[in-house]
CSV table of C-alpha atoms and ligand atoms in Angstrom, one decimal:
chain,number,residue,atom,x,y,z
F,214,UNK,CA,-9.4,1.6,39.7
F,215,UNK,CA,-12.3,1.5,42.3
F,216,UNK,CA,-13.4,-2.2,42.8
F,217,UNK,CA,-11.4,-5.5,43.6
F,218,UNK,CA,-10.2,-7.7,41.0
F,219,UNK,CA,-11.9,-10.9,43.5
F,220,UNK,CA,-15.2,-11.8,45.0
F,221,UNK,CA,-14.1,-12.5,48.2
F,222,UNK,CA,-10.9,-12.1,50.3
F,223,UNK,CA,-9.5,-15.7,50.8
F,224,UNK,CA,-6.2,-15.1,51.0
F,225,UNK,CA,-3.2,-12.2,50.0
F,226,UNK,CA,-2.4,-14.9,47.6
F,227,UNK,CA,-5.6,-14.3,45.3
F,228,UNK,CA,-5.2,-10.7,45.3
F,229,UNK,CA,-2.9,-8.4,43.4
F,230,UNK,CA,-0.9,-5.1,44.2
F,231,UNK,CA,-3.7,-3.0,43.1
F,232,UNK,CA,-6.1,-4.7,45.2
F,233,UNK,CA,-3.8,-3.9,48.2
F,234,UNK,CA,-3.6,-0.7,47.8
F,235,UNK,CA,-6.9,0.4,47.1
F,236,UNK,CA,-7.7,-1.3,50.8
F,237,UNK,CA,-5.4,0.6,52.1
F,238,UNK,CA,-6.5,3.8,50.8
F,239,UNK,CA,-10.5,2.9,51.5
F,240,UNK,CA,-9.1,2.3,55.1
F,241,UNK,CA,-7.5,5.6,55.2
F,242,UNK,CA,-11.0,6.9,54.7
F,243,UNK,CA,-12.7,4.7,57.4
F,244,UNK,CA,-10.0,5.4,59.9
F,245,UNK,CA,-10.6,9.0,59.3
F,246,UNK,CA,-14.6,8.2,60.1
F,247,UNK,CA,-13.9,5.9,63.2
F,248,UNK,CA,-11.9,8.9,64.7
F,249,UNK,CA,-14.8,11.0,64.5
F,250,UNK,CA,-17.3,11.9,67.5
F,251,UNK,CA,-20.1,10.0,65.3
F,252,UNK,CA,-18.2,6.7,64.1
F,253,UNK,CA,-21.0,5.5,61.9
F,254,UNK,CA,-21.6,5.4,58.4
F,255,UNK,CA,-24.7,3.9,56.6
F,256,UNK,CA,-22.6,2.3,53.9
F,257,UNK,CA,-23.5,-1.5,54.5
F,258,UNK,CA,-27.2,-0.6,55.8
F,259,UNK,CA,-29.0,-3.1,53.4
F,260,UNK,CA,-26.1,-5.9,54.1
F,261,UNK,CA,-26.2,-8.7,56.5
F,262,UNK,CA,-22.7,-10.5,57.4
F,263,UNK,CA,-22.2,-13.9,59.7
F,264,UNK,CA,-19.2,-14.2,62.0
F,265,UNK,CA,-18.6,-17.6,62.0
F,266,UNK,CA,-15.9,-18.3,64.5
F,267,UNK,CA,-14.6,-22.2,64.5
F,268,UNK,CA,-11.6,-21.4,66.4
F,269,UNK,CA,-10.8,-18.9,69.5
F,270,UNK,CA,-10.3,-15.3,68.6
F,271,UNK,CA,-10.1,-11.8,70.3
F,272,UNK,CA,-8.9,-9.4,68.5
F,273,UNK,CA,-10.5,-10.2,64.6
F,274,UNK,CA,-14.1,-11.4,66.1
F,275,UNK,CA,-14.5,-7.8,67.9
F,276,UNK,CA,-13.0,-6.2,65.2
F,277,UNK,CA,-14.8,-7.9,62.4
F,278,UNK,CA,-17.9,-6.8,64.9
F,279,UNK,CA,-16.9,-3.1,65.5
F,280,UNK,CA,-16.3,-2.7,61.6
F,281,UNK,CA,-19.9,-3.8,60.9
F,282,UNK,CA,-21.6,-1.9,63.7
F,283,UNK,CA,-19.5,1.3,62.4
F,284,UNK,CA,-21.3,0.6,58.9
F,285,UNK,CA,-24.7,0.2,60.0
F,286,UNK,CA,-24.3,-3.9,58.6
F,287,UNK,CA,-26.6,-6.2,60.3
F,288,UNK,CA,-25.1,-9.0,61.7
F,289,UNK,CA,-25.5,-12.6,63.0
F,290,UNK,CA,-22.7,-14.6,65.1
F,291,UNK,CA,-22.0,-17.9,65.3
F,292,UNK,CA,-20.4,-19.8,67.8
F,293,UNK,CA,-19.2,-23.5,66.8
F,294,UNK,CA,-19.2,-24.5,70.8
F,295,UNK,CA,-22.7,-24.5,71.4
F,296,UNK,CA,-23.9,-24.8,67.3
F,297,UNK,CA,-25.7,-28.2,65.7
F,298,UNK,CA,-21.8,-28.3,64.3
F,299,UNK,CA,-21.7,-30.2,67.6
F,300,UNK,CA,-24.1,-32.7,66.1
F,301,UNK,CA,-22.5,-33.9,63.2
F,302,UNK,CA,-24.0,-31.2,60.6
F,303,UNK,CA,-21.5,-30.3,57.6
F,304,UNK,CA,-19.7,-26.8,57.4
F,305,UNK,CA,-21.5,-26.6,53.9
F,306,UNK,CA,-24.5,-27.1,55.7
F,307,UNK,CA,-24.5,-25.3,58.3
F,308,UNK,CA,-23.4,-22.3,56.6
F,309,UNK,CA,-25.8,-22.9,54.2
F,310,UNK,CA,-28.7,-22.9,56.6
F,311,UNK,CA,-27.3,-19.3,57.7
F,312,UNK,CA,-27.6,-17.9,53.9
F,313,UNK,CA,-30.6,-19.3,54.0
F,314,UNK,CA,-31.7,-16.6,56.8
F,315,UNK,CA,-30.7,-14.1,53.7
F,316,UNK,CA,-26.9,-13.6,54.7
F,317,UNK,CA,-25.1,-11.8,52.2
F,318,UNK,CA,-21.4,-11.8,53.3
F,319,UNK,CA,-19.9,-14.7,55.6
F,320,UNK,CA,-16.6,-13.9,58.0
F,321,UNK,CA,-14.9,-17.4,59.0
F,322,UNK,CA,-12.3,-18.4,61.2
F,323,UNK,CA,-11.3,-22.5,60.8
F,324,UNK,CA,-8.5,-24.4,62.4
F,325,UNK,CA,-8.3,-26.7,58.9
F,326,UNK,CA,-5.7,-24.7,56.2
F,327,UNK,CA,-8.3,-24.2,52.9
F,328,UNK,CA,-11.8,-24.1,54.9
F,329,UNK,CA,-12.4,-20.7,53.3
F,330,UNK,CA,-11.3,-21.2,49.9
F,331,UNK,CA,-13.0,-25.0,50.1
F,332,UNK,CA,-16.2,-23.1,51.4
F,333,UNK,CA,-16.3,-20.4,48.6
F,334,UNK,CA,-16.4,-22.9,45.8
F,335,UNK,CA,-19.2,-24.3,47.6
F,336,UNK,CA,-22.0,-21.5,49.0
F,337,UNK,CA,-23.2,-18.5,47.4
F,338,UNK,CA,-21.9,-15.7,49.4
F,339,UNK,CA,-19.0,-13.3,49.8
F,340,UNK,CA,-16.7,-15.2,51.4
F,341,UNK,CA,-13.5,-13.6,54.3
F,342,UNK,CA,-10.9,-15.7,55.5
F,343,UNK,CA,-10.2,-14.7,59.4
F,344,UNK,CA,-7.5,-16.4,59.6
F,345,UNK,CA,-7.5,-20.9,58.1
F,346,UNK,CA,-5.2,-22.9,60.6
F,347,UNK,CA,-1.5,-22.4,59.3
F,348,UNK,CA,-2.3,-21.1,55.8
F,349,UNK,CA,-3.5,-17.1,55.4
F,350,UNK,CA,-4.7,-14.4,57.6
F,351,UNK,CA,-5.1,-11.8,55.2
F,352,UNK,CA,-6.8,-9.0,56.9
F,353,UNK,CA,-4.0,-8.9,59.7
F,354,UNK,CA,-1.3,-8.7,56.6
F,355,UNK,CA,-3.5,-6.1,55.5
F,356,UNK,CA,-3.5,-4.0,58.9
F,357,UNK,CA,-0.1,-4.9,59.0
F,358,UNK,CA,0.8,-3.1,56.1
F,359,UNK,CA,-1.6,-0.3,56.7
F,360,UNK,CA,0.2,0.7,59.9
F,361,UNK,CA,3.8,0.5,58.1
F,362,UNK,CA,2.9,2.5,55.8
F,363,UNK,CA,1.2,4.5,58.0
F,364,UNK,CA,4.6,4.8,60.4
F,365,UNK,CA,7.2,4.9,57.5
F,366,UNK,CA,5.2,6.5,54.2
F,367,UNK,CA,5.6,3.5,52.1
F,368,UNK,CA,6.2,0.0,51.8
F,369,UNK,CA,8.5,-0.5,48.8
F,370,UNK,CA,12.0,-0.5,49.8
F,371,UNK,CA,11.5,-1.4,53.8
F,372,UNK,CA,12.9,-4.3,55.2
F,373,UNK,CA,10.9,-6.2,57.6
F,374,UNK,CA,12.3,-9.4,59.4
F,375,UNK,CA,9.7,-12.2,60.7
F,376,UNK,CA,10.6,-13.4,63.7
F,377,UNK,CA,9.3,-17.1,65.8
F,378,UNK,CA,7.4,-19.9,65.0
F,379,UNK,CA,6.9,-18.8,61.2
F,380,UNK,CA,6.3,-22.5,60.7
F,381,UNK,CA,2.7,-22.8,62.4
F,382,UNK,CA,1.9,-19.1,61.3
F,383,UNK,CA,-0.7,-18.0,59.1
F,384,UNK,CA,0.4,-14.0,59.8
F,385,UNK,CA,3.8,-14.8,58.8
F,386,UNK,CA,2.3,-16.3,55.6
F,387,UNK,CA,0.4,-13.5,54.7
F,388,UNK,CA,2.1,-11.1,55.5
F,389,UNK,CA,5.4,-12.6,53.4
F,390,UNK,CA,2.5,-12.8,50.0
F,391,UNK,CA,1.0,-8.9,51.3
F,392,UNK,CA,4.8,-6.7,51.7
F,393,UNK,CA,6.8,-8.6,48.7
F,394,UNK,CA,3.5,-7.2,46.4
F,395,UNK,CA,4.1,-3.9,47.7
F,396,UNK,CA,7.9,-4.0,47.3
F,397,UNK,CA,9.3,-4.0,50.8
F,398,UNK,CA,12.2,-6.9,51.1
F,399,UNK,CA,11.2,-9.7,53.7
F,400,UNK,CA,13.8,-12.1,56.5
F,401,UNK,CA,12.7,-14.6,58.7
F,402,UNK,CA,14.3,-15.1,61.8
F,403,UNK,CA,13.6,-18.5,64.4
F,404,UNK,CA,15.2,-21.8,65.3
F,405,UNK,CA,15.7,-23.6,62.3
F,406,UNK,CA,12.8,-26.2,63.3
F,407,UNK,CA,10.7,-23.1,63.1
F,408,UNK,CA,11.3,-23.0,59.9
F,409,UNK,CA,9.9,-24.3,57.0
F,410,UNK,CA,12.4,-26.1,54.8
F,411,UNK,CA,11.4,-24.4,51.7
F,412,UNK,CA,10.8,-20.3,52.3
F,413,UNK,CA,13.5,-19.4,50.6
F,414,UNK,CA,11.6,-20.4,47.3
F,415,UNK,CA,9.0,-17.5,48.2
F,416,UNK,CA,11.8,-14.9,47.5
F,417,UNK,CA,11.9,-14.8,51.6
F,418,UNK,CA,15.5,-14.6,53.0
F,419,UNK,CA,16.7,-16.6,56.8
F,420,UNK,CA,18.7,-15.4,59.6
F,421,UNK,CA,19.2,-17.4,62.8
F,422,UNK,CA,20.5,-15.1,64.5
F,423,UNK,CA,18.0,-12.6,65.9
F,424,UNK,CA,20.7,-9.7,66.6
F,425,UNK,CA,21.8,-9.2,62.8
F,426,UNK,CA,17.9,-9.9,61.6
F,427,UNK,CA,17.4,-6.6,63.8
F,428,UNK,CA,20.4,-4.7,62.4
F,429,UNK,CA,19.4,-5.3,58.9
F,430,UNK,CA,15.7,-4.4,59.7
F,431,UNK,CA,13.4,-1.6,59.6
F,432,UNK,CA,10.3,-3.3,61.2
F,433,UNK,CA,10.5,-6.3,63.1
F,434,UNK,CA,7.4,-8.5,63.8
F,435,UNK,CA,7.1,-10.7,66.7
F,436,UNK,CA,5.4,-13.8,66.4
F,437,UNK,CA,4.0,-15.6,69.1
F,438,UNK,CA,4.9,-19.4,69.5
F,439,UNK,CA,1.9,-21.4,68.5
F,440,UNK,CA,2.2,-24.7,71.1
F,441,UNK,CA,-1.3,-25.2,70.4
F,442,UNK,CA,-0.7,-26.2,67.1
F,443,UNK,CA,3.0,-28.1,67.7
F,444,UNK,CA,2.3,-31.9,68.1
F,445,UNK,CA,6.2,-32.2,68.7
F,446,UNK,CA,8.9,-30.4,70.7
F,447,UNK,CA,10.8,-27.3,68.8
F,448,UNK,CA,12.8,-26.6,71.0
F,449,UNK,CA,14.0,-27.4,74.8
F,450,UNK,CA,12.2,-25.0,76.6
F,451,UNK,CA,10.3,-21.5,76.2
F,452,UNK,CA,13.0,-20.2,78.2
F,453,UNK,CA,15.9,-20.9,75.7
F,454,UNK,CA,13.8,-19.9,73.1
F,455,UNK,CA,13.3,-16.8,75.2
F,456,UNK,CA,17.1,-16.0,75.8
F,457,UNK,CA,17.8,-16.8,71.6
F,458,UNK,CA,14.9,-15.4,69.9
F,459,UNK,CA,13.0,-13.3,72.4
F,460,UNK,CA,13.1,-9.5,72.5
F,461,UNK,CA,13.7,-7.5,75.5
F,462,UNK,CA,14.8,-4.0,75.9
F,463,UNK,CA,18.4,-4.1,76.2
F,464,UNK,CA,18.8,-6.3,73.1
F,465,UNK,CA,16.4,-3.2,71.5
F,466,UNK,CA,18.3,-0.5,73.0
F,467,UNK,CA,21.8,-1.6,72.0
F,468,UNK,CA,20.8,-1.7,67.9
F,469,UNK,CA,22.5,0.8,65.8
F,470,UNK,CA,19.2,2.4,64.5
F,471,UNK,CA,15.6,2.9,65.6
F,472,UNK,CA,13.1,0.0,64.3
F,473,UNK,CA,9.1,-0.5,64.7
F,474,UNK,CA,8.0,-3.3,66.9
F,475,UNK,CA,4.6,-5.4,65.8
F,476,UNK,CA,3.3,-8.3,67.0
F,477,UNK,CA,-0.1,-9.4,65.8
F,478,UNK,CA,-1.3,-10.7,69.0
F,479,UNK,CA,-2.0,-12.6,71.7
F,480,UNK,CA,1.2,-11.6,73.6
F,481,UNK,CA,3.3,-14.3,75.4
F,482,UNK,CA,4.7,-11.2,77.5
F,483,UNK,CA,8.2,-12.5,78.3
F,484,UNK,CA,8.9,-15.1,76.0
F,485,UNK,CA,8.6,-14.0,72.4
F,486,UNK,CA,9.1,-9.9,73.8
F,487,UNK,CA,9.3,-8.5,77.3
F,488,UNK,CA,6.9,-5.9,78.4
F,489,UNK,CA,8.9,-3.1,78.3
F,490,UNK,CA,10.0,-3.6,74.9
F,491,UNK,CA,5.5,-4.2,74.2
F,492,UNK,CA,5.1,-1.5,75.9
F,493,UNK,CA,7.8,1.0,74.5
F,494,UNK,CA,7.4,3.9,72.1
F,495,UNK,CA,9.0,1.8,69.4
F,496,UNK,CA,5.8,-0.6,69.5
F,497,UNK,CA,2.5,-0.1,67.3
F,498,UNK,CA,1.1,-2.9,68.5
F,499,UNK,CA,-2.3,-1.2,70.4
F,500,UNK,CA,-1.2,0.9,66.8
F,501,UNK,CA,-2.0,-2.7,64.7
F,502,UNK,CA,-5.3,-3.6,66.7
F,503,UNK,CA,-7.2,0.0,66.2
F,504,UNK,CA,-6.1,0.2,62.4
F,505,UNK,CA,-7.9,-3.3,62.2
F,506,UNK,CA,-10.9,-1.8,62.0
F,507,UNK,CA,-10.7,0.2,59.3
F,508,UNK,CA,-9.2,-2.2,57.5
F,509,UNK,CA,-11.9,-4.6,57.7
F,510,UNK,CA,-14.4,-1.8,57.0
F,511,UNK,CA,-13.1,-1.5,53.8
F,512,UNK,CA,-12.2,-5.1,53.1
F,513,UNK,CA,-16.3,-5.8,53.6
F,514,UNK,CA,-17.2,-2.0,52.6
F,515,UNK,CA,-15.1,-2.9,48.5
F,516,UNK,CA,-16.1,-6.8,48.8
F,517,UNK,CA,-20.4,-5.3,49.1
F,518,UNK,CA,-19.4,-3.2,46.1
F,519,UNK,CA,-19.3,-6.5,44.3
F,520,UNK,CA,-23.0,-8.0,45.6
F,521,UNK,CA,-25.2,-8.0,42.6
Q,665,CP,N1,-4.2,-11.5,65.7
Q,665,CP,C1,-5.2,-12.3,65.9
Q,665,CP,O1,-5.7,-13.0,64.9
Q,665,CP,O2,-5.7,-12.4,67.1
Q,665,CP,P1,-7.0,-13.2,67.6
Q,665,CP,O3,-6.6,-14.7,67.5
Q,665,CP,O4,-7.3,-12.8,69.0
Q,665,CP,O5,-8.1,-12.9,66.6
């Protein structure tokens, strides 16, 4: 099987197993070609992509950038701060005034849950969710995944524990949909505000308590607390949340086996981990932000396959 079973990547939701892995394996390819001394394949010469960025990012918008420069794409970006957004213009509007510039393939971060999949019922484009308030990130779940199975060989069987503010987090939603369809086993680990009443019902088990979510784990991804998007207090103070749920080096040091440290980024060095645990030889997290590109490579690289 060579091509994805969707038009566009909205969400880990809408795609299947198969899907998953054939992104992995294109990736594969493309990290192999960003590793060379020429990083630059023509593969997406005749396609132009916006980046249209509602919402703050870092690591996705440069990455989303690299992965187009590195396959000769054109591209476009769009910045909703100093945009005729500003001015009261429509998202279907305004992105439609961008396709009208013949765009072929449009890359969209928006702080309101369903702005992608509400957008891709209404353009004509290829359509990628970089991440839609509190609902999906897929292409981190997807980089996720390709650097644990890059670490441990596979997926299937691996337990991987969730740990923070799982309520507010689109990673940890993805990522739950993205290692259950590849058969690893998935915990999440936070105060209970943190989270959501019904997870369980996603085949997802809890722990509260962060030392025997870390004994039963192979990987163990720290989430940063999202206060930007809590409109009430969680809990008392960053610094209990610290002491109970935060990762430092001793709690790390004193488990009974060796386990991989993520964290999708930004850090909050010393509240959700300290920096010697970020900075240990246990974390992939620099790991998780160069695999990124390749992923997105061949998320857009499969998704142009599909442009008739
Ligand atoms: N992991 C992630 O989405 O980071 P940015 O918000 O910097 O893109």
């Amino acid at each position: 099987m060579s091509s994805l079973s969707v038009n566009h990547l909205l969400g880990i939701k809408y795609i299947n197993k198969n899907d998953i892995e054939l992104i992995l394996d294109t990736a594969q390819n493309f990290k192999e070609v960003i590793n060379r001394p020429i990083k630059k394949v023509p593969s997406l010469r005749d396609i132009t992509v916006a980046n249209l960025f509602f919402e703050n990012s870092t690591r996705t918008k440069l990455s989303f950038e690299l992965a187009q420069k590195r396959l000769s794409a054109d591209t476009v970006n769009f910045a909703a701060s100093s945009s005729s957004v500003k001015k009261g213009e429509t998202l279907v509007d305004t992105v439609n005034n961008i396709l009208a510039m013949k765009v072929d393939m449009v890359v969209m971060r928006h702080a309101n849950p369903g702005a992608a999949v509400f957008l891709a019922k209404r353009v004509k484009s290829k359509i990628i969710n970089a991440g839609d308030g509190a609902h999906e990130h897929p292409t981190q779940a997807l980089l996720d995944a390709f650097s644990i199975r890059e670490k441990l060989g596979t997926l299937k069987g691996k337990k991987i524990v969730i740990v923070g503010d799982i309520l507010h987090s689109r990673v940890a939603l993805s990522n739950i949909f993205c290692l259950q369809k590849m058969g690893a086993e998935v915990k999440v680990c936070g105060p209970q505000t943190l989270i959501p009443k019904h997870i369980e019902s996603l085949g997802v088990k809890v722990e509260l308590n962060l030392r025997k979510a870390l004994e039963w784990c192979d990987v163990a991804n720290m989430l940063r607390i999202q206060l930007e998007r809590q409109d009430i207090k969680y809990f008392p103070s960053l610094r209990e949340y610290s002491m109970l749920y935060g990762l430092n080096k001793e709690l790390l040091d004193s488990l009974s086996k060796r386990i991989l440290i993520m964290h999708p980024g930004p850090i909050n060095r010393g509240v959700e981990i300290t920096s010697d645990v970020a900075d240990s030889d246990q974390s992939i997290i620099l790991e998780q932000v160069e695999n990124g590109v390749a992923v997105r490579m061949a998320v857009m690289f499969l998704l142009a396959g599909r442009i008739n």
